[in-house]
C-alpha cells in the first residue's frame, strides 16, 4: 500500500505536518524529488522522547513541544521510520549529515537511506545558482541551494551521483572532467573569479570532502538501490509513504515556467523518483495538500495576491489595499520561508490552480491546512475562476504570460471566529465552525475529491481526521 503526498499549490502547504501524522502508520517514508530547497517544520511532543540538548534545528515551541526544521531528512525519520531520499532527489551531503547530527544530539537515531542514483549537489552548484540569479534582470528567486544547476547536470548527463561518491577513482575522474568546465562558465560567461568561492571550484578540495562523505555513507550503510529497496519492503507488506516537496504550480512541467523548481512535485514524480512504477503509485492514495489560502516565495505571477512583498511581487502585481490583511495572515500563519527566512507573498485561495493540480496528479483525497489561520477575518474571498481576455477560464493557462493576464473572479464566504482548536480537533468535523465547514466543502466539491483531513493548528494533534489514507 502506498500513499503519495503532493503539494497542490506553490509549496509550503503544510505537507510536513501531514506526512508526520501519516508516517505514524507508514513503515517507510521516501522523498521523491527536490533537495534542501524544501523546508518541513514538524512539531513534536517531547513527552514521547527522552529529550536532549537543543540544537539550531530544534527549538522549543511550547511547554512540551519541540519544533524540528528539516530540509532534507524525511520527516518520518523523527518517528523512528526508515526515511529514504529517492533517486529523483538532489542531495547536499553536508546538509544531510548536519541534520542527522542535529537529530542525534536530540537523542534520536534516524534511519536514513539514500538512493545511489540520486544526484549530488556540490559547492559549485550553489555558487552558480547565485551567480546565475544575479546575472538575470528577471529573478526567479531560487533558494540559492544549487538545485537548478544540479538538475541541469543530471539532464546533461554529466552529473555526479551518490553511487559515484563510493568509488574514489570514479569520483576523481568525474571531478577532473567537470570542474574545469564549471570554472570556464564562471570566468568566460559570467566574468566571475571562481577562486573567490572558497574551494568550490577546486578539484582536490572537492575530492577530499566528497570522498569523505562517500565513506561516511558507506560506513553507515546508507546507499540503496532505491526501487529494489522499496519493492522489497512492499513485497513484505510494508506501507510506503511518498513525500513530495514543493508544489504543483512550481513543478518543472506543470508549473508556471520559468518560475519553477527543477523537478516534478506532481504524483508522476513519485514513480520516476522512487523507481516504483506508475501502477504502484496509482494503485495507492494520492493526497493533495491544500492551504486554506495561498502563499508564494520568489518571483512570478500570483493573480489573487493580497498586499505585496518588496523584491518579490512583480511590478503591477498584488493589491496594496490589502497589505494589512496580508500582513495579518503572514504573522498568524508563520509565513516566512523555512529555508531562506524570506517573508512569503500571501493570496486568496486560487481554484483554477487547484483544479489544475487535482488533474495533473489525480488526487484521490485532500488535506486542507491552516483553517485556523483565517479565523477572525470577516469576509473570505476565493478566486473561483479567471477572466482572461473577456472569457471565463476555470483552470490555469499553460503559459505564465497568459496566467499573469488573468483577473480573478471572486466568490465570497462568511468568515469564522477563533476557536479552541485543540477541542475542535478532538471533537471532530462537526465541531468546526459552520462557515469553515461551508468553505472546505466548497473546495472538496469543486475538485470532486474527498477531504481526508483538516489542519487547525501546527501541532500534529491539531488535525481533524476524516479518513486515514492507509
Ligand atoms: P529552487 O528550487 O531553489 O531552484 O527555486 C526555484 C523556485 O522554487 C523559487 O521560486 C523558490 O522560491 C521556489 N521553491 C523552492 N523550494 C520551495 C519550497 O519548498 N517551498 C516554496 N517554494 C519553493
Tab-separated table of C-alpha atoms and ligand atoms in Angstrom:
chain	number	residue	atom	x	y	z
A	1	UNK	CA	0.000	0.000	0.000
A	2	UNK	CA	1.336	3.440	-0.886
A	3	UNK	CA	0.244	6.973	-0.067
A	4	UNK	CA	1.682	9.854	-2.068
A	5	UNK	CA	1.624	13.358	-0.633
A	6	UNK	CA	1.614	16.194	-3.177
A	7	UNK	CA	1.618	19.956	-2.679
A	8	UNK	CA	-1.405	21.319	-4.571
A	9	UNK	CA	-0.242	24.936	-4.730
A	10	UNK	CA	3.114	26.723	-4.692
A	11	UNK	CA	4.791	24.784	-1.880
A	12	UNK	CA	4.508	25.482	1.848
A	13	UNK	CA	1.030	23.945	2.096
A	14	UNK	CA	1.925	22.221	5.365
A	15	UNK	CA	2.869	18.881	3.843
A	16	UNK	CA	5.384	18.168	6.630
A	17	UNK	CA	2.684	18.078	9.289
A	18	UNK	CA	0.502	15.676	7.289
A	19	UNK	CA	3.460	13.470	6.371
A	20	UNK	CA	4.374	13.442	10.020
A	21	UNK	CA	0.882	12.403	11.051
A	22	UNK	CA	0.535	9.640	8.462
A	23	UNK	CA	4.092	8.421	8.822
A	24	UNK	CA	2.991	7.025	12.147
A	25	UNK	CA	1.140	4.320	10.186
A	26	UNK	CA	3.780	4.030	7.448
A	27	UNK	CA	6.824	1.787	7.652
A	28	UNK	CA	8.957	3.661	5.126
A	29	UNK	CA	8.836	7.341	4.123
A	30	UNK	CA	10.512	8.229	0.831
A	31	UNK	CA	11.095	11.670	-0.654
A	32	UNK	CA	10.968	11.521	-4.433
A	33	UNK	CA	12.253	14.892	-5.670
A	34	UNK	CA	13.900	18.154	-4.690
A	35	UNK	CA	16.648	18.653	-2.169
A	36	UNK	CA	17.448	21.065	0.617
A	37	UNK	CA	15.298	23.740	-1.023
A	38	UNK	CA	12.389	22.139	0.830
A	39	UNK	CA	11.563	23.032	4.388
A	40	UNK	CA	9.499	20.878	6.692
A	41	UNK	CA	8.503	22.048	10.108
A	42	UNK	CA	7.497	19.238	12.405
A	43	UNK	CA	6.186	19.976	15.871
A	44	UNK	CA	6.922	17.051	18.092
A	45	UNK	CA	5.691	16.284	21.571
A	46	UNK	CA	8.823	15.859	23.712
A	47	UNK	CA	6.992	13.655	26.164
A	48	UNK	CA	7.344	10.920	23.562
A	49	UNK	CA	11.188	11.127	23.596
A	50	UNK	CA	13.892	11.263	26.166
A	51	UNK	CA	14.584	14.905	25.287
A	52	UNK	CA	18.152	16.191	24.930
A	53	UNK	CA	20.088	19.332	24.125
A	54	UNK	CA	18.539	21.954	21.901
A	55	UNK	CA	20.249	22.454	18.551
A	56	UNK	CA	19.909	25.152	15.931
A	57	UNK	CA	17.417	22.964	14.104
A	58	UNK	CA	15.259	22.092	17.053
A	59	UNK	CA	13.707	24.896	19.024
A	60	UNK	CA	11.369	24.901	21.942
A	61	UNK	CA	7.869	25.519	20.597
A	62	UNK	CA	5.944	25.263	23.825
A	63	UNK	CA	5.972	23.517	27.164
A	64	UNK	CA	6.343	20.014	25.861
A	65	UNK	CA	6.707	20.616	22.151
A	66	UNK	CA	9.848	20.806	20.083
A	67	UNK	CA	9.822	22.192	16.591
A	68	UNK	CA	12.119	20.497	14.084
A	69	UNK	CA	13.021	22.281	10.895
A	70	UNK	CA	14.235	19.791	8.334
A	71	UNK	CA	15.100	20.426	4.738
A	72	UNK	CA	16.332	17.049	3.572
A	73	UNK	CA	15.791	14.232	6.033
A	74	UNK	CA	12.275	12.812	5.509
A	75	UNK	CA	10.205	13.938	8.467
A	76	UNK	CA	9.115	10.340	9.177
A	77	UNK	CA	12.662	9.628	10.334
A	78	UNK	CA	11.835	11.568	13.516
A	79	UNK	CA	9.209	8.930	14.253
A	80	UNK	CA	11.653	6.057	14.002
A	81	UNK	CA	10.585	5.135	10.469
A	82	UNK	CA	13.020	4.362	7.671
A	83	UNK	CA	13.491	7.552	5.655
A	84	UNK	CA	14.660	7.287	2.060
A	85	UNK	CA	15.891	10.009	-0.257
A	86	UNK	CA	14.808	8.686	-3.631
A	87	UNK	CA	16.665	8.744	-6.936
A	88	UNK	CA	14.659	11.803	-8.020
A	89	UNK	CA	16.242	13.892	-5.239
A	90	UNK	CA	19.363	16.026	-5.346
A	91	UNK	CA	21.451	15.638	-2.220
A	92	UNK	CA	23.731	18.054	-0.454
A	93	UNK	CA	25.654	15.640	1.811
A	94	UNK	CA	26.767	18.471	4.123
A	95	UNK	CA	23.112	19.342	4.867
A	96	UNK	CA	22.200	15.680	5.202
A	97	UNK	CA	24.867	14.936	7.801
A	98	UNK	CA	24.215	18.211	9.659
A	99	UNK	CA	20.538	17.315	10.003
A	100	UNK	CA	21.290	13.755	11.067
A	101	UNK	CA	23.790	15.040	13.650
A	102	UNK	CA	21.231	17.580	14.907
A	103	UNK	CA	18.670	14.811	15.395
A	104	UNK	CA	21.238	12.592	17.137
A	105	UNK	CA	22.012	15.422	19.559
A	106	UNK	CA	18.281	15.397	20.366
A	107	UNK	CA	18.556	11.755	21.316
A	108	UNK	CA	17.012	10.437	18.082
A	109	UNK	CA	18.627	7.809	15.887
A	110	UNK	CA	17.228	8.386	12.391
A	111	UNK	CA	17.467	5.557	9.855
A	112	UNK	CA	18.133	7.401	6.587
A	113	UNK	CA	18.888	5.718	3.258
A	114	UNK	CA	19.949	7.479	0.091
A	115	UNK	CA	19.393	6.322	-3.483
A	116	UNK	CA	22.633	5.546	-5.297
A	117	UNK	CA	21.034	7.078	-8.380
A	118	UNK	CA	20.306	10.421	-6.669
A	119	UNK	CA	22.455	13.307	-7.874
A	120	UNK	CA	24.867	15.186	-5.640
A	121	UNK	CA	24.903	18.936	-5.037
A	122	UNK	CA	28.422	20.398	-4.970
A	123	UNK	CA	29.549	23.827	-3.754
A	124	UNK	CA	29.991	24.924	-7.383
A	125	UNK	CA	26.283	24.272	-7.970
A	126	UNK	CA	25.400	26.590	-5.110
A	127	UNK	CA	27.865	29.220	-6.323
A	128	UNK	CA	26.484	29.034	-9.870
A	129	UNK	CA	22.880	29.210	-8.615
A	130	UNK	CA	23.701	32.596	-7.054
A	131	UNK	CA	25.800	33.825	-9.985
A	132	UNK	CA	23.063	32.935	-12.498
A	133	UNK	CA	20.365	34.609	-10.406
A	134	UNK	CA	22.465	37.754	-10.036
A	135	UNK	CA	23.021	37.910	-13.771
A	136	UNK	CA	19.275	37.983	-14.538
A	137	UNK	CA	17.121	41.080	-14.703
A	138	UNK	CA	14.088	38.938	-14.005
A	139	UNK	CA	14.984	36.886	-10.930
A	140	UNK	CA	13.374	33.517	-10.239
A	141	UNK	CA	14.128	33.965	-6.536
A	142	UNK	CA	15.631	30.497	-6.071
A	143	UNK	CA	16.632	29.243	-2.649
A	144	UNK	CA	20.271	29.532	-3.758
A	145	UNK	CA	20.952	25.944	-2.748
A	146	UNK	CA	22.198	24.758	-6.131
A	147	UNK	CA	19.051	22.815	-7.014
A	148	UNK	CA	18.652	24.013	-10.625
A	149	UNK	CA	22.345	23.683	-11.580
A	150	UNK	CA	22.437	20.121	-10.169
A	151	UNK	CA	19.358	19.018	-12.138
A	152	UNK	CA	20.901	20.738	-15.172
A	153	UNK	CA	23.972	18.499	-14.867
A	154	UNK	CA	21.709	15.472	-14.409
A	155	UNK	CA	19.794	16.212	-17.621
A	156	UNK	CA	23.043	16.951	-19.463
A	157	UNK	CA	24.355	13.510	-18.401
A	158	UNK	CA	27.397	14.891	-16.639
A	159	UNK	CA	26.224	14.840	-13.010
A	160	UNK	CA	27.812	13.017	-10.076
A	161	UNK	CA	25.562	10.521	-8.323
A	162	UNK	CA	25.606	9.203	-4.779
A	163	UNK	CA	26.944	5.891	-6.148
A	164	UNK	CA	29.931	7.780	-7.597
A	165	UNK	CA	30.965	9.036	-4.150
A	166	UNK	CA	31.538	5.437	-3.114
A	167	UNK	CA	34.315	4.884	-5.633
A	168	UNK	CA	37.406	7.098	-5.338
A	169	UNK	CA	38.549	6.603	-8.944
A	170	UNK	CA	35.144	7.364	-10.422
A	171	UNK	CA	34.709	10.449	-8.247
A	172	UNK	CA	38.129	11.900	-9.129
A	173	UNK	CA	37.592	11.163	-12.801
A	174	UNK	CA	34.210	12.925	-12.811
A	175	UNK	CA	35.504	15.967	-10.948
A	176	UNK	CA	38.546	16.315	-13.198
A	177	UNK	CA	36.210	16.461	-16.186
A	178	UNK	CA	33.609	18.715	-14.611
A	179	UNK	CA	35.384	21.318	-12.557
A	180	UNK	CA	37.367	22.914	-15.440
A	181	UNK	CA	34.029	23.298	-17.294
A	182	UNK	CA	32.449	24.984	-14.290
A	183	UNK	CA	35.440	27.294	-13.895
A	184	UNK	CA	35.221	28.242	-17.560
A	185	UNK	CA	31.489	29.041	-17.263
A	186	UNK	CA	32.195	31.195	-14.244
A	187	UNK	CA	35.019	33.115	-15.875
A	188	UNK	CA	34.014	33.321	-19.500
A	189	UNK	CA	30.222	33.510	-19.315
A	190	UNK	CA	29.769	35.489	-16.101
A	191	UNK	CA	33.183	37.170	-15.699
A	192	UNK	CA	33.392	35.964	-12.100
A	193	UNK	CA	36.557	34.656	-10.407
A	194	UNK	CA	35.891	31.023	-9.359
A	195	UNK	CA	38.628	31.207	-6.727
A	196	UNK	CA	36.556	33.740	-4.798
A	197	UNK	CA	34.279	30.844	-3.711
A	198	UNK	CA	36.372	29.166	-1.032
A	199	UNK	CA	37.381	25.939	-2.772
A	200	UNK	CA	34.048	25.479	-4.557
A	201	UNK	CA	35.878	25.084	-7.856
A	202	UNK	CA	38.970	23.198	-6.646
A	203	UNK	CA	39.227	19.548	-7.676
A	204	UNK	CA	41.442	18.460	-4.780
A	205	UNK	CA	39.369	20.136	-2.091
A	206	UNK	CA	36.119	18.847	-3.538
A	207	UNK	CA	37.518	15.360	-3.912
A	208	UNK	CA	38.710	15.235	-0.286
A	209	UNK	CA	35.400	16.498	1.120
A	210	UNK	CA	33.079	14.410	-1.049
A	211	UNK	CA	35.144	11.241	-0.798
A	212	UNK	CA	34.802	11.505	2.978
A	213	UNK	CA	31.019	11.811	2.551
A	214	UNK	CA	31.120	8.684	0.391
A	215	UNK	CA	32.969	6.797	3.108
A	216	UNK	CA	30.542	8.024	5.734
A	217	UNK	CA	27.548	6.977	3.636
A	218	UNK	CA	29.043	3.521	3.114
A	219	UNK	CA	30.069	3.070	6.765
A	220	UNK	CA	26.538	3.892	7.864
A	221	UNK	CA	25.032	1.553	5.270
A	222	UNK	CA	23.009	4.394	3.763
A	223	UNK	CA	23.245	3.945	-0.042
A	224	UNK	CA	20.451	1.840	-1.582
A	225	UNK	CA	19.213	0.796	-4.983
A	226	UNK	CA	16.027	2.732	-4.297
A	227	UNK	CA	13.427	0.934	-6.446
A	228	UNK	CA	14.660	-2.501	-5.362
A	229	UNK	CA	14.872	-1.433	-1.710
A	230	UNK	CA	11.309	-0.086	-1.704
A	231	UNK	CA	9.996	-3.043	-3.646
A	232	UNK	CA	11.412	-5.460	-1.076
A	233	UNK	CA	9.538	-3.544	1.627
A	234	UNK	CA	6.369	-3.626	-0.457
A	235	UNK	CA	6.709	-7.365	-1.017
A	236	UNK	CA	6.652	-7.955	2.695
A	237	UNK	CA	3.526	-5.871	3.099
A	238	UNK	CA	5.079	-2.666	4.416
A	239	UNK	CA	3.243	0.627	3.994
A	240	UNK	CA	5.109	3.209	1.935
A	241	UNK	CA	4.608	6.955	2.159
A	242	UNK	CA	5.936	9.010	-0.752
A	243	UNK	CA	6.665	12.545	0.342
A	244	UNK	CA	6.563	15.276	-2.297
A	245	UNK	CA	8.328	18.576	-1.696
A	246	UNK	CA	7.397	21.983	-3.175
A	247	UNK	CA	4.092	22.119	-5.082
A	248	UNK	CA	2.266	21.666	-8.385
A	249	UNK	CA	2.409	25.283	-9.541
A	250	UNK	CA	6.229	25.234	-9.289
A	251	UNK	CA	6.545	21.801	-10.953
A	252	UNK	CA	9.057	21.881	-13.813
A	253	UNK	CA	6.439	20.579	-16.293
A	254	UNK	CA	3.136	21.658	-14.789
A	255	UNK	CA	4.084	24.856	-13.010
A	256	UNK	CA	4.375	28.457	-14.122
A	257	UNK	CA	7.593	28.111	-16.066
A	258	UNK	CA	10.224	29.585	-15.677
A	259	UNK	CA	9.259	30.486	-12.069
A	260	UNK	CA	9.515	26.856	-11.076
A	261	UNK	CA	11.802	24.460	-9.320
A	262	UNK	CA	13.713	21.946	-11.439
A	263	UNK	CA	11.894	18.732	-10.507
A	264	UNK	CA	8.412	17.166	-10.553
A	265	UNK	CA	6.500	17.524	-7.275
A	266	UNK	CA	3.372	16.146	-9.030
A	267	UNK	CA	2.479	12.487	-8.488
A	268	UNK	CA	4.216	11.299	-11.668
A	269	UNK	CA	7.455	12.274	-9.953
A	270	UNK	CA	6.725	9.701	-7.274
A	271	UNK	CA	7.122	6.938	-9.868
A	272	UNK	CA	10.244	8.213	-11.614
A	273	UNK	CA	11.747	9.474	-8.368
A	274	UNK	CA	11.439	6.235	-6.403
A	275	UNK	CA	11.917	3.511	-9.009
A	276	UNK	CA	8.446	2.024	-8.491
A	277	UNK	CA	6.062	2.168	-11.428
A	278	UNK	CA	3.086	4.468	-12.039
A	279	UNK	CA	0.815	1.475	-11.445
A	280	UNK	CA	2.187	1.163	-7.912
A	281	UNK	CA	1.752	4.868	-7.187
A	282	UNK	CA	-1.649	4.901	-8.892
A	283	UNK	CA	-2.971	1.905	-7.012
A	284	UNK	CA	-2.448	3.762	-3.736
A	285	UNK	CA	-3.877	7.038	-2.476
A	286	UNK	CA	-2.654	10.379	-3.825
A	287	UNK	CA	-3.364	13.133	-1.343
A	288	UNK	CA	-3.254	16.777	-2.410
A	289	UNK	CA	-2.251	19.117	0.392
A	290	UNK	CA	-4.031	22.465	0.182
A	291	UNK	CA	-3.530	25.533	2.324
A	292	UNK	CA	-6.794	27.387	3.025
A	293	UNK	CA	-5.200	30.440	1.389
A	294	UNK	CA	-2.133	30.748	-0.781
A	295	UNK	CA	1.480	31.799	-0.347
A	296	UNK	CA	4.429	32.131	-2.644
A	297	UNK	CA	8.162	32.693	-2.144
A	298	UNK	CA	10.083	34.186	-5.000
A	299	UNK	CA	9.016	35.933	-8.166
A	300	UNK	CA	6.242	35.131	-10.660
A	301	UNK	CA	2.554	35.969	-11.060
A	302	UNK	CA	0.002	35.424	-8.312
A	303	UNK	CA	-3.419	36.635	-9.558
A	304	UNK	CA	-5.165	36.537	-6.171
A	305	UNK	CA	-2.300	38.216	-4.258
A	306	UNK	CA	-3.233	40.464	-1.323
A	307	UNK	CA	-0.696	43.129	-0.465
A	308	UNK	CA	2.787	42.865	-1.938
A	309	UNK	CA	6.324	41.930	-0.912
A	310	UNK	CA	9.126	44.206	-1.995
A	311	UNK	CA	11.560	42.442	-4.299
A	312	UNK	CA	9.189	39.510	-4.942
A	313	UNK	CA	5.807	40.811	-6.152
A	314	UNK	CA	6.176	41.749	-9.833
A	315	UNK	CA	5.626	45.344	-10.908
A	316	UNK	CA	1.878	45.994	-11.156
A	317	UNK	CA	1.038	42.851	-9.165
A	318	UNK	CA	-0.537	42.460	-5.747
A	319	UNK	CA	-3.195	44.578	-4.108
A	320	UNK	CA	-1.850	47.333	-1.888
A	321	UNK	CA	-5.291	47.915	-0.309
A	322	UNK	CA	-4.985	44.519	1.340
A	323	UNK	CA	-1.473	44.943	2.734
A	324	UNK	CA	-2.658	44.865	6.351
A	325	UNK	CA	-4.725	41.751	5.859
A	326	UNK	CA	-1.804	40.043	4.092
A	327	UNK	CA	0.490	41.029	6.986
A	328	UNK	CA	-2.028	39.642	9.486
A	329	UNK	CA	-2.211	36.283	7.682
A	330	UNK	CA	1.582	36.190	7.268
A	331	UNK	CA	2.046	36.591	11.029
A	332	UNK	CA	-0.837	34.321	12.043
A	333	UNK	CA	0.294	31.586	9.660
A	334	UNK	CA	4.052	31.983	10.252
A	335	UNK	CA	4.522	32.615	6.549
A	336	UNK	CA	8.284	33.006	6.407
A	337	UNK	CA	10.493	30.667	4.367
A	338	UNK	CA	11.704	27.684	6.423
A	339	UNK	CA	14.940	27.554	4.432
A	340	UNK	CA	15.500	31.200	3.497
A	341	UNK	CA	13.538	33.126	6.157
A	342	UNK	CA	12.036	35.293	3.382
A	343	UNK	CA	8.549	36.736	4.021
A	344	UNK	CA	6.078	34.896	1.812
A	345	UNK	CA	3.639	36.603	-0.511
A	346	UNK	CA	0.029	35.994	0.581
A	347	UNK	CA	-3.006	35.430	-1.644
A	348	UNK	CA	-6.578	34.161	-1.570
A	349	UNK	CA	-7.226	30.561	-2.498
A	350	UNK	CA	-6.966	30.037	-6.261
A	351	UNK	CA	-9.391	27.385	-7.531
A	352	UNK	CA	-8.116	27.250	-11.146
A	353	UNK	CA	-4.711	26.349	-9.670
A	354	UNK	CA	-6.299	23.612	-7.558
A	355	UNK	CA	-8.298	22.172	-10.468
A	356	UNK	CA	-5.068	22.006	-12.472
A	357	UNK	CA	-3.290	20.283	-9.551
A	358	UNK	CA	-6.081	17.746	-8.992
A	359	UNK	CA	-5.934	16.738	-12.654
A	360	UNK	CA	-2.133	16.692	-13.022
A	361	UNK	CA	-1.700	14.374	-10.026
A	362	UNK	CA	-5.054	12.562	-9.959
A	363	UNK	CA	-5.809	13.352	-6.332
A	364	UNK	CA	-7.827	10.727	-4.506
A	365	UNK	CA	-8.010	12.765	-1.308
A	366	UNK	CA	-7.341	16.229	0.107
A	367	UNK	CA	-5.954	17.651	3.302
A	368	UNK	CA	-6.828	21.306	3.913
A	369	UNK	CA	-4.479	23.141	6.266
A	370	UNK	CA	-4.385	26.438	8.124
A	371	UNK	CA	-8.157	26.748	8.506
A	372	UNK	CA	-7.453	28.285	11.942
A	373	UNK	CA	-5.212	30.970	10.374
A	374	UNK	CA	-8.178	32.551	8.579
A	375	UNK	CA	-10.212	32.835	11.801
A	376	UNK	CA	-11.365	36.346	12.629
A	377	UNK	CA	-11.452	37.572	9.024
A	378	UNK	CA	-14.933	38.860	8.314
A	379	UNK	CA	-15.177	38.042	4.639
A	380	UNK	CA	-13.057	35.438	2.900
A	381	UNK	CA	-12.535	35.507	-0.824
A	382	UNK	CA	-11.742	32.695	-3.204
A	383	UNK	CA	-10.580	33.077	-6.786
A	384	UNK	CA	-13.257	30.781	-8.231
A	385	UNK	CA	-12.320	31.288	-11.905
A	386	UNK	CA	-10.375	33.773	-14.022
A	387	UNK	CA	-11.373	36.340	-16.552
A	388	UNK	CA	-8.873	36.055	-19.408
A	389	UNK	CA	-9.387	38.474	-22.299
A	390	UNK	CA	-13.140	38.534	-21.654
A	391	UNK	CA	-13.528	34.776	-21.276
A	392	UNK	CA	-14.092	32.802	-18.109
A	393	UNK	CA	-11.466	30.128	-17.566
A	394	UNK	CA	-11.546	27.584	-14.770
A	395	UNK	CA	-8.023	26.155	-14.881
A	396	UNK	CA	-4.504	27.602	-15.092
A	397	UNK	CA	-3.409	28.663	-18.575
A	398	UNK	CA	-0.327	26.812	-19.839
A	399	UNK	CA	1.867	29.864	-20.200
A	400	UNK	CA	2.928	32.149	-17.432
A	401	UNK	CA	2.366	35.210	-19.598
A	402	UNK	CA	-1.307	34.258	-20.027
A	403	UNK	CA	-1.590	33.417	-16.340
A	404	UNK	CA	-0.301	36.861	-15.424
A	405	UNK	CA	-3.118	38.375	-17.518
A	406	UNK	CA	-5.793	36.507	-15.560
A	407	UNK	CA	-8.142	38.564	-13.402
A	408	UNK	CA	-9.717	36.522	-10.617
A	409	UNK	CA	-13.496	36.143	-10.468
A	410	UNK	CA	-14.052	36.020	-6.735
A	411	UNK	CA	-16.620	34.244	-4.606
A	412	UNK	CA	-17.011	35.390	-1.053
A	413	UNK	CA	-17.596	33.354	2.071
A	414	UNK	CA	-18.572	34.479	5.556
A	415	UNK	CA	-15.641	34.139	7.928
A	416	UNK	CA	-15.477	32.276	11.215
A	417	UNK	CA	-14.345	33.225	14.710
A	418	UNK	CA	-11.313	31.975	16.534
A	419	UNK	CA	-11.987	28.782	18.462
A	420	UNK	CA	-10.376	26.386	20.883
A	421	UNK	CA	-8.744	24.480	18.046
A	422	UNK	CA	-7.432	21.692	20.288
A	423	UNK	CA	-11.015	20.999	21.317
A	424	UNK	CA	-12.216	21.219	17.698
A	425	UNK	CA	-9.576	18.696	16.635
A	426	UNK	CA	-10.531	16.383	19.492
A	427	UNK	CA	-14.268	16.611	18.881
A	428	UNK	CA	-14.055	16.235	15.116
A	429	UNK	CA	-15.575	17.682	11.990
A	430	UNK	CA	-18.914	18.740	13.474
A	431	UNK	CA	-17.084	20.965	15.967
A	432	UNK	CA	-15.561	23.019	13.120
A	433	UNK	CA	-17.345	26.404	12.842
A	434	UNK	CA	-20.221	26.116	10.343
A	435	UNK	CA	-18.761	28.748	7.990
A	436	UNK	CA	-15.433	26.927	7.903
A	437	UNK	CA	-17.292	23.740	7.005
A	438	UNK	CA	-19.033	25.545	4.146
A	439	UNK	CA	-15.646	26.747	2.924
A	440	UNK	CA	-13.834	23.396	2.959
A	441	UNK	CA	-16.846	21.599	1.485
A	442	UNK	CA	-16.844	24.072	-1.409
A	443	UNK	CA	-13.202	23.140	-2.133
A	444	UNK	CA	-13.864	19.394	-1.965
A	445	UNK	CA	-16.992	19.676	-4.123
A	446	UNK	CA	-15.325	21.841	-6.768
A	447	UNK	CA	-12.471	19.358	-7.100
A	448	UNK	CA	-14.737	16.355	-6.655
A	449	UNK	CA	-12.226	14.867	-4.232
A	450	UNK	CA	-12.979	13.714	-0.669
A	451	UNK	CA	-11.405	15.510	2.256
A	452	UNK	CA	-9.220	13.242	4.396
A	453	UNK	CA	-8.000	15.773	6.936
A	454	UNK	CA	-8.324	19.392	8.067
A	455	UNK	CA	-5.444	21.158	9.800
A	456	UNK	CA	-6.456	23.599	12.552
A	457	UNK	CA	-3.014	24.291	14.050
A	458	UNK	CA	0.686	23.464	13.675
A	459	UNK	CA	0.720	20.621	16.166
A	460	UNK	CA	0.110	17.162	14.773
A	461	UNK	CA	-2.776	16.708	17.195
A	462	UNK	CA	-4.460	19.801	15.781
A	463	UNK	CA	-5.832	17.893	12.822
A	464	UNK	CA	-9.375	16.727	12.180
A	465	UNK	CA	-9.061	13.332	10.563
A	466	UNK	CA	-11.999	12.288	8.402
A	467	UNK	CA	-10.260	9.400	6.706
A	468	UNK	CA	-6.846	7.744	7.093
A	469	UNK	CA	-5.358	7.165	3.614
A	470	UNK	CA	-3.692	3.958	4.838
B	1	LIG	P1	14.911	26.401	-6.408
B	1	LIG	O1	14.085	25.186	-6.128
B	1	LIG	O2	15.825	26.765	-5.267
B	1	LIG	O3	15.626	26.301	-7.720
B	1	LIG	O4	13.924	27.654	-6.547
B	1	LIG	C1	13.030	27.772	-7.644
B	1	LIG	C2	11.701	28.373	-7.201
B	1	LIG	O5	11.015	27.429	-6.383
B	1	LIG	C3	11.835	29.647	-6.360
B	1	LIG	O6	10.744	30.491	-6.656
B	1	LIG	C4	11.724	29.141	-4.950
B	1	LIG	O7	11.263	30.136	-4.052
B	1	LIG	C5	10.706	28.027	-5.128
B	1	LIG	N1	10.833	26.988	-4.096
B	1	LIG	C6	11.793	26.049	-3.992
B	1	LIG	N2	11.565	25.260	-2.937
B	1	LIG	C7	10.430	25.690	-2.359
B	1	LIG	C8	9.668	25.228	-1.244
B	1	LIG	O8	9.985	24.247	-0.561
B	1	LIG	N3	8.541	25.946	-0.989
B	1	LIG	C9	8.130	27.012	-1.742
B	1	LIG	N4	8.812	27.445	-2.798
B	1	LIG	C10	9.957	26.796	-3.108
